[in-house]
Amino acid sequence: KAGVTQTPRYLIKTRGQQVTLSCSPISGHRSVSWYQQTPGQGLQFLFEYFSETQRNKGNFPGRFSGRQFSNSRSEMNVSTLELGDSALYLCASSHGLAGGLAYNEQFFGPGTRLTVL
Amino acid sequence: GENVEQHPSTLSVQEGDSAVIKCTYSDSASNYFPWYKQELGKGPQLIIDIRSNVGEKKDQRIAVTLNKTAKHFSLHITETQPEDSAVYFCAASNRTPLVFGKGTRLSVIA
């Protein structure tokens, strides 16, 4: 079974620009979560999508947004980029079925390394 | 909300020795505790997890123990090998997003 894929793997942008990152979950998984990883803050949760609906949201400003398509693929967008947005953005997929034993099991992609200059 | 503390932040062991990483959590409702291994340039890889109805789980050289009363859980790696060198993260959740510890950089010295 193919794993989680993320594109692009690397991005360089300048302040004020916007960026869109893409994630394709494991086949059959309906939940996609996004995390930001930085050396100082570690792994921080951005949001989770399940069946095209945002199910959970972390403490990030409104410049960070996402969506999920009917095939479970997800995109996240960051507008008006700031230097502090430089990070590794990770996508994780899971079955996401409430009450199921596999509910929480999340599998990560390789990440997109975003550098903001 | 949930808060996860992880210790130590760095750990060096001789090849063949054991390594132990400890985590504490604050939310007594958390019931799922995974461990991830992250190698340079890669995303975190799920290596083992434990649920609150189990006290210990083992998979070859790795094991995880959970003490719900004390709200702490630990990762044990026996007979360490150079390829075990990586950053290890613990996490906790209860039908909510995973909350991660800050990570432990494990170095296995040959």
Coordinates of C-alpha atoms in Angstrom, one line a residue, chain B residues 12-104:
Chain B
S12 CA 23.7 8.8 24.0
V13 CA 24.2 5.1 24.5
Q14 CA 26.8 2.5 23.5
E15 CA 25.7 0.0 20.8
G16 CA 24.1 -3.0 22.5
D17 CA 23.0 -1.0 25.6
S18 CA 19.4 -0.1 26.4
A19 CA 17.7 3.3 25.9
V20 CA 14.8 4.6 27.9
I21 CA 12.7 7.7 27.1
K22 CA 10.0 8.9 29.4
C23 CA 6.9 11.0 28.9
T24 CA 4.3 12.5 31.2
Y25 CA 0.9 13.8 30.2
S26 CA -1.7 16.0 31.9
D27 CA -5.1 15.0 30.6
S28 CA -6.4 11.9 32.3
A29 CA -8.9 11.4 29.5
S30 CA -6.1 10.6 27.0
N31 CA -6.2 7.0 26.0
Y32 CA -3.9 6.6 23.0
F33 CA -0.1 6.9 23.3
P34 CA 2.0 6.5 20.1
W35 CA 5.8 6.7 19.7
Y36 CA 7.3 8.0 16.5
K37 CA 10.8 7.8 15.1
Q38 CA 12.0 10.6 12.8
E39 CA 15.2 10.3 10.7
L40 CA 16.9 13.2 9.0
G41 CA 14.9 14.5 6.1
K42 CA 11.9 12.2 6.7
G43 CA 8.5 12.4 8.3
P44 CA 7.8 10.8 11.7
Q45 CA 7.3 7.0 11.5
L46 CA 5.0 5.2 13.9
I47 CA 7.0 2.6 15.7
I48 CA 4.7 1.4 18.5
D49 CA 1.6 2.6 20.3
I50 CA -0.3 1.7 23.4
R51 CA -3.9 2.2 24.5
S52 CA -5.1 2.9 28.0
N53 CA -6.5 -0.6 28.5
V54 CA -3.0 -2.1 28.2
G55 CA -0.1 -1.6 30.6
E56 CA 2.7 -2.9 28.4
K57 CA 3.3 -3.7 24.7
K58 CA 6.4 -5.2 23.1
D59 CA 7.5 -5.5 19.5
Q60 CA 10.9 -7.2 19.1
R61 CA 13.5 -4.8 20.6
I62 CA 11.1 -2.0 21.5
A63 CA 8.5 -1.9 24.3
V64 CA 6.3 0.7 25.7
T65 CA 4.9 0.8 29.3
L66 CA 2.0 2.9 30.5
N67 CA 1.1 4.0 34.0
K68 CA -2.3 5.7 33.9
T69 CA -2.4 6.4 37.6
A70 CA 0.9 8.4 37.4
K71 CA 0.1 9.6 33.9
H72 CA 3.4 8.6 32.4
F73 CA 4.6 6.2 29.7
S74 CA 8.0 5.1 28.5
L75 CA 9.7 3.7 25.5
H76 CA 12.4 1.0 26.0
I77 CA 14.8 0.0 23.2
T78 CA 17.0 -3.0 24.0
E79 CA 20.2 -4.1 22.2
T80 CA 20.5 -0.7 20.5
Q81 CA 22.0 -0.5 17.0
P82 CA 23.4 2.4 15.0
E83 CA 20.3 2.5 12.9
D84 CA 18.3 3.3 16.0
S85 CA 19.9 6.8 16.0
A86 CA 17.1 9.3 15.3
V87 CA 14.7 11.7 17.1
Y88 CA 11.9 10.0 19.0
F89 CA 8.6 11.6 19.8
C90 CA 5.9 10.6 22.2
A91 CA 2.4 11.8 21.9
A92 CA -1.0 11.5 23.6
S93 CA -4.6 12.0 22.5
N94 CA -8.2 11.2 23.2
R95 CA -10.2 11.4 20.0
T96 CA -8.4 14.8 19.5
P97 CA -5.3 15.7 17.5
L98 CA -2.1 14.2 18.8
V99 CA -0.2 16.3 21.2
F100 CA 3.5 15.7 21.0
G101 CA 6.5 15.9 23.3
K102 CA 9.5 17.9 22.2
G103 CA 11.4 14.9 21.2
T104 CA 14.5 13.0 22.2

